[in-house]
Amino acid sequence: MIDLHMHSTASDGTLTPTELVEEAKKSGLKVMALTDHDTLDGIDEARKRASELEIEFINGIEFSTEYNEGEVHILGYFLDEKNIKLLELLDKLKKERVERTEKILKKLEKYKCYISMEDLQKEVKGDLISRAHIANAMMAKGFVYSKAEAFKIYLRTGGLASEPKKELNALEAVSFIKSIGGLASLAHPKLTGLSGGTLEKLVILLKEQGLDAIEVYYPEQTQKETEIYKILCDKFGLLYTGGSDFHGMNRPDTLLGSKGISEEELKKLKNRLK
């Protein structure tokens, strides 16, 4: 009933913020957080519709960052949306995404995958360009059979056309969220590719920057993995977050509300914020 991870057309989802909230209502959600990648562009629209449908709305963001040449995402909640430093950072991240996209497209040309910025604009519904949009354009032009193939061969970290992020790393993202009074959570730890001691080392470093929580509830992990992440939270005094990471038709097998947290866990998050 409480889903704290989802995306709209403001980043790489396929539902507009309004449509996303309406889908949340149909799914029976009581509390939702919109966590688009590196942008708050959909927040006002989603919050307005959530208020009309009597859904408690939490503003959020998912910073796409890197750590030791791997991909690590940091979720931020309860942000001061008018904070000048935040707005400046988001503007920098948007420009960096455009520059990164141009470099990826240049690399794709080496493998005879010719995608132009005009091709991408047909896929982008908001102002933010993502690798998901590049994958969709590659499919549309017949260079790959699926988004999974596009990522596996070309777009994933270490792929043939991969390009590292430069503007923000994982530690800086947590530190920044805390500096503007927000709540910071490590997103989908399984997808970092880290486990055991290497994951614990990352958590220790993030904790030193003010990390509040770990996303222990996530669709693409086993119950055993969930328990491992809970133990890690308990060991370092961190709280639990969770959500579906819903992207609409960009991830059609994932349903809104398929993962989330309890009312008691949400209360702990709010208390931590205070």
PDB file of C-alpha atoms in Angstrom:
ATOM      1  CA  MET A   1       0.000   0.000   0.000  1.00  0.00           C
ATOM      2  CA  ILE A   2       3.095   2.270   0.279  1.00  0.00           C
ATOM      3  CA  ASP A   3       5.270   2.318  -2.852  1.00  0.00           C
ATOM      4  CA  LEU A   4       8.295   4.620  -2.625  1.00  0.00           C
ATOM      5  CA  HIS A   5       9.912   4.015  -6.023  1.00  0.00           C
ATOM      6  CA  MET A   6       8.359   4.764  -9.420  1.00  0.00           C
ATOM      7  CA  HIS A   7       9.038   6.701 -12.623  1.00  0.00           C
ATOM      8  CA  SER A   8       7.040   8.846 -15.023  1.00  0.00           C
ATOM      9  CA  THR A   9       7.614  10.368 -18.459  1.00  0.00           C
ATOM     10  CA  ALA A  10       9.612  13.090 -16.687  1.00  0.00           C
ATOM     11  CA  SER A  11      12.452  10.542 -16.875  1.00  0.00           C
ATOM     12  CA  ASP A  12      12.240   7.014 -18.311  1.00  0.00           C
ATOM     13  CA  GLY A  13       8.710   5.903 -17.436  1.00  0.00           C
ATOM     14  CA  THR A  14       5.916   5.646 -20.000  1.00  0.00           C
ATOM     15  CA  LEU A  15       3.024   7.137 -17.966  1.00  0.00           C
ATOM     16  CA  THR A  16       2.704  10.867 -17.423  1.00  0.00           C
ATOM     17  CA  PRO A  17       2.763  12.000 -13.772  1.00  0.00           C
ATOM     18  CA  THR A  18      -1.032  12.315 -13.838  1.00  0.00           C
ATOM     19  CA  GLU A  19      -1.504   8.876 -15.421  1.00  0.00           C
ATOM     20  CA  LEU A  20       0.930   7.381 -12.915  1.00  0.00           C
ATOM     21  CA  VAL A  21      -1.049   8.695  -9.941  1.00  0.00           C
ATOM     22  CA  GLU A  22      -4.285   7.428 -11.472  1.00  0.00           C
ATOM     23  CA  GLU A  23      -2.699   4.002 -11.925  1.00  0.00           C
ATOM     24  CA  ALA A  24      -1.554   4.140  -8.307  1.00  0.00           C
ATOM     25  CA  LYS A  25      -5.143   4.775  -7.237  1.00  0.00           C
ATOM     26  CA  LYS A  26      -6.353   1.784  -9.275  1.00  0.00           C
ATOM     27  CA  SER A  27      -3.632  -0.339  -7.652  1.00  0.00           C
ATOM     28  CA  GLY A  28      -4.870   0.574  -4.175  1.00  0.00           C
ATOM     29  CA  LEU A  29      -1.863   2.607  -3.083  1.00  0.00           C
ATOM     30  CA  LYS A  30      -2.374   4.848  -0.058  1.00  0.00           C
ATOM     31  CA  VAL A  31       1.073   6.460  -0.171  1.00  0.00           C
ATOM     32  CA  MET A  32       3.340   6.972  -3.181  1.00  0.00           C
ATOM     33  CA  ALA A  33       6.653   8.640  -3.976  1.00  0.00           C
ATOM     34  CA  LEU A  34       7.601   9.783  -7.467  1.00  0.00           C
ATOM     35  CA  THR A  35      11.335   9.174  -7.893  1.00  0.00           C
ATOM     36  CA  ASP A  36      12.288  10.135 -11.426  1.00  0.00           C
ATOM     37  CA  HIS A  37      15.952   9.996 -12.432  1.00  0.00           C
ATOM     38  CA  ASP A  38      17.829  13.247 -11.759  1.00  0.00           C
ATOM     39  CA  THR A  39      14.749  15.470 -12.073  1.00  0.00           C
ATOM     40  CA  LEU A  40      11.803  16.886 -10.144  1.00  0.00           C
ATOM     41  CA  ASP A  41       9.937  17.953 -13.276  1.00  0.00           C
ATOM     42  CA  GLY A  42       6.957  15.662 -12.678  1.00  0.00           C
ATOM     43  CA  ILE A  43       6.499  16.396  -8.968  1.00  0.00           C
ATOM     44  CA  ASP A  44       4.022  19.312  -9.100  1.00  0.00           C
ATOM     45  CA  GLU A  45       1.716  17.567 -11.576  1.00  0.00           C
ATOM     46  CA  ALA A  46       1.786  14.284  -9.652  1.00  0.00           C
ATOM     47  CA  ARG A  47       1.221  15.932  -6.270  1.00  0.00           C
ATOM     48  CA  LYS A  48      -1.794  17.853  -7.560  1.00  0.00           C
ATOM     49  CA  ARG A  49      -3.461  14.701  -8.915  1.00  0.00           C
ATOM     50  CA  ALA A  50      -2.557  12.722  -5.787  1.00  0.00           C
ATOM     51  CA  SER A  51      -4.266  15.346  -3.636  1.00  0.00           C
ATOM     52  CA  GLU A  52      -7.403  15.108  -5.790  1.00  0.00           C
ATOM     53  CA  LEU A  53      -7.411  11.310  -5.424  1.00  0.00           C
ATOM     54  CA  GLU A  54      -6.591  11.404  -1.691  1.00  0.00           C
ATOM     55  CA  ILE A  55      -3.246   9.631  -1.984  1.00  0.00           C
ATOM     56  CA  GLU A  56      -0.489  10.739   0.370  1.00  0.00           C
ATOM     57  CA  PHE A  57       2.301  12.021  -1.846  1.00  0.00           C
ATOM     58  CA  ILE A  58       6.023  12.128  -1.065  1.00  0.00           C
ATOM     59  CA  ASN A  59       8.376  13.988  -3.354  1.00  0.00           C
ATOM     60  CA  GLY A  60      11.437  12.018  -4.360  1.00  0.00           C
ATOM     61  CA  ILE A  61      14.291  11.620  -6.808  1.00  0.00           C
ATOM     62  CA  GLU A  62      16.644   8.860  -7.913  1.00  0.00           C
ATOM     63  CA  PHE A  63      20.173  10.090  -8.485  1.00  0.00           C
ATOM     64  CA  SER A  64      21.917   7.916 -11.080  1.00  0.00           C
ATOM     65  CA  THR A  65      25.528   7.771  -9.926  1.00  0.00           C
ATOM     66  CA  GLU A  66      28.638   5.610 -10.136  1.00  0.00           C
ATOM     67  CA  TYR A  67      30.930   4.029  -7.581  1.00  0.00           C
ATOM     68  CA  ASN A  68      34.214   2.290  -8.427  1.00  0.00           C
ATOM     69  CA  GLU A  69      33.229   2.217 -12.117  1.00  0.00           C
ATOM     70  CA  GLY A  70      29.952   0.484 -11.245  1.00  0.00           C
ATOM     71  CA  GLU A  71      26.415   1.873 -11.178  1.00  0.00           C
ATOM     72  CA  VAL A  72      24.869   2.887  -7.850  1.00  0.00           C
ATOM     73  CA  HIS A  73      21.585   4.759  -7.488  1.00  0.00           C
ATOM     74  CA  ILE A  74      20.634   6.909  -4.507  1.00  0.00           C
ATOM     75  CA  LEU A  75      17.028   7.737  -3.623  1.00  0.00           C
ATOM     76  CA  GLY A  76      16.203  11.075  -2.001  1.00  0.00           C
ATOM     77  CA  TYR A  77      12.920  11.862  -0.231  1.00  0.00           C
ATOM     78  CA  PHE A  78      11.229  14.879   1.387  1.00  0.00           C
ATOM     79  CA  LEU A  79      13.346  17.351  -0.593  1.00  0.00           C
ATOM     80  CA  ASP A  80      13.242  21.131  -0.478  1.00  0.00           C
ATOM     81  CA  GLU A  81      12.177  21.621  -4.089  1.00  0.00           C
ATOM     82  CA  LYS A  82      12.974  25.341  -4.088  1.00  0.00           C
ATOM     83  CA  ASN A  83      16.517  24.913  -2.772  1.00  0.00           C
ATOM     84  CA  ILE A  84      18.819  26.869  -5.091  1.00  0.00           C
ATOM     85  CA  LYS A  85      21.671  24.361  -4.781  1.00  0.00           C
ATOM     86  CA  LEU A  86      19.313  21.529  -5.739  1.00  0.00           C
ATOM     87  CA  LEU A  87      17.977  23.390  -8.769  1.00  0.00           C
ATOM     88  CA  GLU A  88      21.508  24.226  -9.905  1.00  0.00           C
ATOM     89  CA  LEU A  89      22.587  20.592  -9.520  1.00  0.00           C
ATOM     90  CA  LEU A  90      19.612  19.297 -11.499  1.00  0.00           C
ATOM     91  CA  ASP A  91      20.379  21.758 -14.285  1.00  0.00           C
ATOM     92  CA  LYS A  92      23.987  20.505 -14.390  1.00  0.00           C
ATOM     93  CA  LEU A  93      22.817  16.890 -14.437  1.00  0.00           C
ATOM     94  CA  LYS A  94      20.457  17.582 -17.335  1.00  0.00           C
ATOM     95  CA  LYS A  95      23.272  19.153 -19.371  1.00  0.00           C
ATOM     96  CA  GLU A  96      25.607  16.292 -18.467  1.00  0.00           C
ATOM     97  CA  ARG A  97      23.027  13.781 -19.703  1.00  0.00           C
ATOM     98  CA  VAL A  98      22.877  15.497 -23.091  1.00  0.00           C
ATOM     99  CA  GLU A  99      26.675  15.489 -23.388  1.00  0.00           C
ATOM    100  CA  ARG A 100      26.832  11.847 -22.281  1.00  0.00           C
ATOM    101  CA  THR A 101      24.122  10.872 -24.772  1.00  0.00           C
ATOM    102  CA  GLU A 102      26.013  12.502 -27.641  1.00  0.00           C
ATOM    103  CA  LYS A 103      29.128  10.504 -26.717  1.00  0.00           C
ATOM    104  CA  ILE A 104      27.126   7.260 -26.538  1.00  0.00           C
ATOM    105  CA  LEU A 105      25.597   7.898 -29.958  1.00  0.00           C
ATOM    106  CA  LYS A 106      29.065   8.538 -31.357  1.00  0.00           C
ATOM    107  CA  LYS A 107      30.277   5.214 -29.950  1.00  0.00           C
ATOM    108  CA  LEU A 108      27.259   3.402 -31.374  1.00  0.00           C
ATOM    109  CA  GLU A 109      28.222   4.616 -34.851  1.00  0.00           C
ATOM    110  CA  LYS A 110      31.346   2.441 -34.635  1.00  0.00           C
ATOM    111  CA  TYR A 111      29.029  -0.596 -34.586  1.00  0.00           C
ATOM    112  CA  LYS A 112      26.833   0.713 -37.410  1.00  0.00           C
ATOM    113  CA  CYS A 113      24.040   1.648 -35.010  1.00  0.00           C
ATOM    114  CA  TYR A 114      23.112   5.067 -36.353  1.00  0.00           C
ATOM    115  CA  ILE A 115      20.864   6.961 -33.910  1.00  0.00           C
ATOM    116  CA  SER A 116      20.429  10.737 -34.151  1.00  0.00           C
ATOM    117  CA  MET A 117      19.235  13.169 -31.499  1.00  0.00           C
ATOM    118  CA  GLU A 118      16.144  13.618 -33.674  1.00  0.00           C
ATOM    119  CA  ASP A 119      15.488   9.863 -33.429  1.00  0.00           C
ATOM    120  CA  LEU A 120      15.744  10.100 -29.653  1.00  0.00           C
ATOM    121  CA  GLN A 121      13.305  12.982 -29.413  1.00  0.00           C
ATOM    122  CA  LYS A 122      10.612  10.654 -30.787  1.00  0.00           C
ATOM    123  CA  GLU A 123      11.090   8.491 -27.675  1.00  0.00           C
ATOM    124  CA  VAL A 124      11.523  11.230 -25.049  1.00  0.00           C
ATOM    125  CA  LYS A 125       8.278  12.499 -23.508  1.00  0.00           C
ATOM    126  CA  GLY A 126       9.848  14.884 -20.974  1.00  0.00           C
ATOM    127  CA  ASP A 127      13.065  16.925 -20.919  1.00  0.00           C
ATOM    128  CA  LEU A 128      15.357  14.155 -19.705  1.00  0.00           C
ATOM    129  CA  ILE A 129      17.180  11.724 -22.005  1.00  0.00           C
ATOM    130  CA  SER A 130      18.007   8.282 -20.610  1.00  0.00           C
ATOM    131  CA  ARG A 131      19.619   5.086 -21.831  1.00  0.00           C
ATOM    132  CA  ALA A 132      16.125   3.564 -21.936  1.00  0.00           C
ATOM    133  CA  HIS A 133      15.238   6.101 -24.630  1.00  0.00           C
ATOM    134  CA  ILE A 134      18.372   5.154 -26.576  1.00  0.00           C
ATOM    135  CA  ALA A 135      17.441   1.468 -26.268  1.00  0.00           C
ATOM    136  CA  ASN A 136      13.922   2.187 -27.544  1.00  0.00           C
ATOM    137  CA  ALA A 137      15.334   4.102 -30.517  1.00  0.00           C
ATOM    138  CA  MET A 138      17.705   1.216 -31.284  1.00  0.00           C
ATOM    139  CA  MET A 139      14.741  -1.160 -31.312  1.00  0.00           C
ATOM    140  CA  ALA A 140      12.684   1.176 -33.491  1.00  0.00           C
ATOM    141  CA  LYS A 141      15.459   1.244 -36.094  1.00  0.00           C
ATOM    142  CA  GLY A 142      16.016  -2.507 -35.948  1.00  0.00           C
ATOM    143  CA  PHE A 143      19.530  -2.491 -34.486  1.00  0.00           C
ATOM    144  CA  VAL A 144      18.487  -4.748 -31.573  1.00  0.00           C
ATOM    145  CA  TYR A 145      15.567  -7.071 -30.886  1.00  0.00           C
ATOM    146  CA  SER A 146      14.931  -5.911 -27.320  1.00  0.00           C
ATOM    147  CA  LYS A 147      15.865  -3.321 -24.702  1.00  0.00           C
ATOM    148  CA  ALA A 148      17.587  -6.108 -22.775  1.00  0.00           C
ATOM    149  CA  GLU A 149      19.848  -6.773 -25.772  1.00  0.00           C
ATOM    150  CA  ALA A 150      20.620  -3.059 -26.147  1.00  0.00           C
ATOM    151  CA  PHE A 151      21.729  -2.834 -22.525  1.00  0.00           C
ATOM    152  CA  LYS A 152      23.558  -6.157 -22.397  1.00  0.00           C
ATOM    153  CA  ILE A 153      25.717  -5.436 -25.449  1.00  0.00           C
ATOM    154  CA  TYR A 154      25.954  -1.658 -25.693  1.00  0.00           C
ATOM    155  CA  LEU A 155      24.488   0.489 -22.903  1.00  0.00           C
ATOM    156  CA  ARG A 156      25.223  -1.162 -19.560  1.00  0.00           C
ATOM    157  CA  THR A 157      28.234  -0.037 -17.535  1.00  0.00           C
ATOM    158  CA  GLY A 158      31.153  -1.637 -19.351  1.00  0.00           C
ATOM    159  CA  GLY A 159      29.109  -2.141 -22.550  1.00  0.00           C
ATOM    160  CA  LEU A 160      30.467  -1.378 -26.008  1.00  0.00           C
ATOM    161  CA  ALA A 161      28.960   2.130 -26.044  1.00  0.00           C
ATOM    162  CA  SER A 162      28.959   2.887 -22.320  1.00  0.00           C
ATOM    163  CA  GLU A 163      29.990   6.318 -21.106  1.00  0.00           C
ATOM    164  CA  PRO A 164      30.663   7.057 -17.416  1.00  0.00           C
ATOM    165  CA  LYS A 165      28.750   9.670 -15.438  1.00  0.00           C
ATOM    166  CA  LYS A 166      30.903  12.573 -14.317  1.00  0.00           C
ATOM    167  CA  GLU A 167      28.749  15.041 -12.415  1.00  0.00           C
ATOM    168  CA  LEU A 168      27.931  13.140  -9.213  1.00  0.00           C
ATOM    169  CA  ASN A 169      29.111   9.985  -7.443  1.00  0.00           C
ATOM    170  CA  ALA A 170      27.187   7.939  -4.877  1.00  0.00           C
ATOM    171  CA  LEU A 171      28.870   9.432  -1.808  1.00  0.00           C
ATOM    172  CA  GLU A 172      28.353  12.970  -3.084  1.00  0.00           C
ATOM    173  CA  ALA A 173      24.678  12.243  -3.777  1.00  0.00           C
ATOM    174  CA  VAL A 174      24.023  11.121  -0.198  1.00  0.00           C
ATOM    175  CA  SER A 175      25.955  14.056   1.224  1.00  0.00           C
ATOM    176  CA  PHE A 176      24.018  16.459  -0.992  1.00  0.00           C
ATOM    177  CA  ILE A 177      20.599  15.054  -0.046  1.00  0.00           C
ATOM    178  CA  LYS A 178      21.450  15.403   3.639  1.00  0.00           C
ATOM    179  CA  SER A 179      22.804  18.938   3.132  1.00  0.00           C
ATOM    180  CA  ILE A 180      19.377  20.114   1.930  1.00  0.00           C
ATOM    181  CA  GLY A 181      17.442  18.335   4.688  1.00  0.00           C
ATOM    182  CA  GLY A 182      16.262  15.256   2.775  1.00  0.00           C
ATOM    183  CA  LEU A 183      16.287  11.551   3.542  1.00  0.00           C
ATOM    184  CA  ALA A 184      18.755   9.342   1.605  1.00  0.00           C
ATOM    185  CA  SER A 185      18.391   5.651   0.748  1.00  0.00           C
ATOM    186  CA  LEU A 186      20.584   3.242  -1.220  1.00  0.00           C
ATOM    187  CA  ALA A 187      18.415   2.022  -4.114  1.00  0.00           C
ATOM    188  CA  HIS A 188      18.138  -1.662  -5.133  1.00  0.00           C
ATOM    189  CA  PRO A 189      21.437  -2.909  -3.623  1.00  0.00           C
ATOM    190  CA  LYS A 190      21.277  -6.100  -5.694  1.00  0.00           C
ATOM    191  CA  LEU A 191      21.601  -4.103  -8.904  1.00  0.00           C
ATOM    192  CA  THR A 192      24.878  -2.569  -7.718  1.00  0.00           C
ATOM    193  CA  GLY A 193      26.477  -5.961  -8.377  1.00  0.00           C
ATOM    194  CA  LEU A 194      28.055  -5.786  -4.922  1.00  0.00           C
ATOM    195  CA  SER A 195      27.605  -8.306  -2.127  1.00  0.00           C
ATOM    196  CA  GLY A 196      29.204  -9.428   1.120  1.00  0.00           C
ATOM    197  CA  GLY A 197      32.153  -7.327   2.206  1.00  0.00           C
ATOM    198  CA  THR A 198      32.197  -5.093  -0.872  1.00  0.00           C
ATOM    199  CA  LEU A 199      28.567  -4.087  -0.354  1.00  0.00           C
ATOM    200  CA  GLU A 200      29.176  -3.559   3.365  1.00  0.00           C
ATOM    201  CA  LYS A 201      32.131  -1.312   2.559  1.00  0.00           C
ATOM    202  CA  LEU A 202      29.916   0.828   0.323  1.00  0.00           C
ATOM    203  CA  VAL A 203      27.257   1.050   3.042  1.00  0.00           C
ATOM    204  CA  ILE A 204      29.862   2.148   5.586  1.00  0.00           C
ATOM    205  CA  LEU A 205      31.092   4.898   3.258  1.00  0.00           C
ATOM    206  CA  LEU A 206      27.532   6.052   2.514  1.00  0.00           C
ATOM    207  CA  LYS A 207      26.650   5.957   6.208  1.00  0.00           C
ATOM    208  CA  GLU A 208      29.567   8.303   6.891  1.00  0.00           C
ATOM    209  CA  GLN A 209      27.924  10.742   4.464  1.00  0.00           C
ATOM    210  CA  GLY A 210      24.569  10.496   6.269  1.00  0.00           C
ATOM    211  CA  LEU A 211      22.777   7.547   4.612  1.00  0.00           C
ATOM    212  CA  ASP A 212      19.410   6.947   6.312  1.00  0.00           C
ATOM    213  CA  ALA A 213      18.118   3.746   4.731  1.00  0.00           C
ATOM    214  CA  ILE A 214      18.487   0.911   2.243  1.00  0.00           C
ATOM    215  CA  GLU A 215      15.822  -0.171  -0.240  1.00  0.00           C
ATOM    216  CA  VAL A 216      15.384  -3.669   1.176  1.00  0.00           C
ATOM    217  CA  TYR A 217      12.081  -4.406  -0.623  1.00  0.00           C
ATOM    218  CA  TYR A 218      12.514  -4.681  -4.388  1.00  0.00           C
ATOM    219  CA  PRO A 219      10.950  -6.907  -7.081  1.00  0.00           C
ATOM    220  CA  GLU A 220      14.156  -8.302  -8.603  1.00  0.00           C
ATOM    221  CA  GLN A 221      15.535 -10.078  -5.539  1.00  0.00           C
ATOM    222  CA  THR A 222      14.898 -13.167  -3.452  1.00  0.00           C
ATOM    223  CA  GLN A 223      13.511 -13.294   0.065  1.00  0.00           C
ATOM    224  CA  LYS A 224      16.963 -14.394   1.235  1.00  0.00           C
ATOM    225  CA  GLU A 225      18.512 -11.284  -0.301  1.00  0.00           C
ATOM    226  CA  THR A 226      15.852  -9.139   1.356  1.00  0.00           C
ATOM    227  CA  GLU A 227      16.793 -10.613   4.735  1.00  0.00           C
ATOM    228  CA  ILE A 228      20.494  -9.968   4.053  1.00  0.00           C
ATOM    229  CA  TYR A 229      19.759  -6.292   3.365  1.00  0.00           C
ATOM    230  CA  LYS A 230      17.636  -6.046   6.511  1.00  0.00           C
ATOM    231  CA  ILE A 231      20.515  -7.460   8.574  1.00  0.00           C
ATOM    232  CA  LEU A 232      22.816  -4.891   6.979  1.00  0.00           C
ATOM    233  CA  CYS A 233      20.388  -2.111   7.924  1.00  0.00           C
ATOM    234  CA  ASP A 234      20.093  -3.333  11.491  1.00  0.00           C
ATOM    235  CA  LYS A 235      23.875  -3.607  11.811  1.00  0.00           C
ATOM    236  CA  PHE A 236      24.435   0.028  10.842  1.00  0.00           C
ATOM    237  CA  GLY A 237      21.302   1.626  12.296  1.00  0.00           C
ATOM    238  CA  LEU A 238      19.626   2.183   8.937  1.00  0.00           C
ATOM    239  CA  LEU A 239      15.920   2.127   8.110  1.00  0.00           C
ATOM    240  CA  TYR A 240      14.022   0.235   5.378  1.00  0.00           C
ATOM    241  CA  THR A 241      12.626   1.652   2.150  1.00  0.00           C
ATOM    242  CA  GLY A 242      10.995  -0.241  -0.692  1.00  0.00           C
ATOM    243  CA  GLY A 243       9.089   0.077  -3.910  1.00  0.00           C
ATOM    244  CA  SER A 244       8.227  -1.404  -7.272  1.00  0.00           C
ATOM    245  CA  ASP A 245      10.555   0.728  -9.443  1.00  0.00           C
ATOM    246  CA  PHE A 246       7.611   0.949 -11.834  1.00  0.00           C
ATOM    247  CA  HIS A 247       8.444   2.247 -15.341  1.00  0.00           C
ATOM    248  CA  GLY A 248       5.225   1.477 -17.192  1.00  0.00           C
ATOM    249  CA  MET A 249       5.762  -0.335 -20.503  1.00  0.00           C
ATOM    250  CA  ASN A 250       9.528   0.095 -20.230  1.00  0.00           C
ATOM    251  CA  ARG A 251       9.281  -2.648 -17.582  1.00  0.00           C
ATOM    252  CA  PRO A 252       5.911  -4.258 -18.317  1.00  0.00           C
ATOM    253  CA  ASP A 253       6.323  -7.143 -15.869  1.00  0.00           C
ATOM    254  CA  THR A 254       6.619  -4.833 -12.843  1.00  0.00           C
ATOM    255  CA  LEU A 255       3.350  -3.691 -11.266  1.00  0.00           C
ATOM    256  CA  LEU A 256       2.786  -0.663  -9.059  1.00  0.00           C
ATOM    257  CA  GLY A 257       2.663  -1.700  -5.419  1.00  0.00           C
ATOM    258  CA  SER A 258       4.316  -5.062  -6.092  1.00  0.00           C
ATOM    259  CA  LYS A 259       6.824  -4.038  -3.423  1.00  0.00           C
ATOM    260  CA  GLY A 260       6.684  -1.404  -0.715  1.00  0.00           C
ATOM    261  CA  ILE A 261       6.876  -0.717   3.005  1.00  0.00           C
ATOM    262  CA  SER A 262       4.511  -0.865   5.954  1.00  0.00           C
ATOM    263  CA  GLU A 263       2.885   2.046   7.767  1.00  0.00           C
ATOM    264  CA  GLU A 264       5.189   1.436  10.726  1.00  0.00           C
ATOM    265  CA  GLU A 265       8.274   1.600   8.486  1.00  0.00           C
ATOM    266  CA  LEU A 266       7.023   4.854   6.922  1.00  0.00           C
ATOM    267  CA  LYS A 267       6.496   6.289  10.396  1.00  0.00           C
ATOM    268  CA  LYS A 268      10.132   5.485  11.265  1.00  0.00           C
ATOM    269  CA  LEU A 269      11.297   7.273   8.125  1.00  0.00           C
ATOM    270  CA  LYS A 270       9.308  10.380   9.046  1.00  0.00           C
ATOM    271  CA  ASN A 271      10.642  10.279  12.581  1.00  0.00           C
ATOM    272  CA  ARG A 272      14.204  10.034  11.246  1.00  0.00           C
ATOM    273  CA  LEU A 273      13.540  13.079   9.095  1.00  0.00           C
ATOM    274  CA  LYS A 274      12.438  15.043  12.157  1.00  0.00           C
TER     275      LYS A 274
END
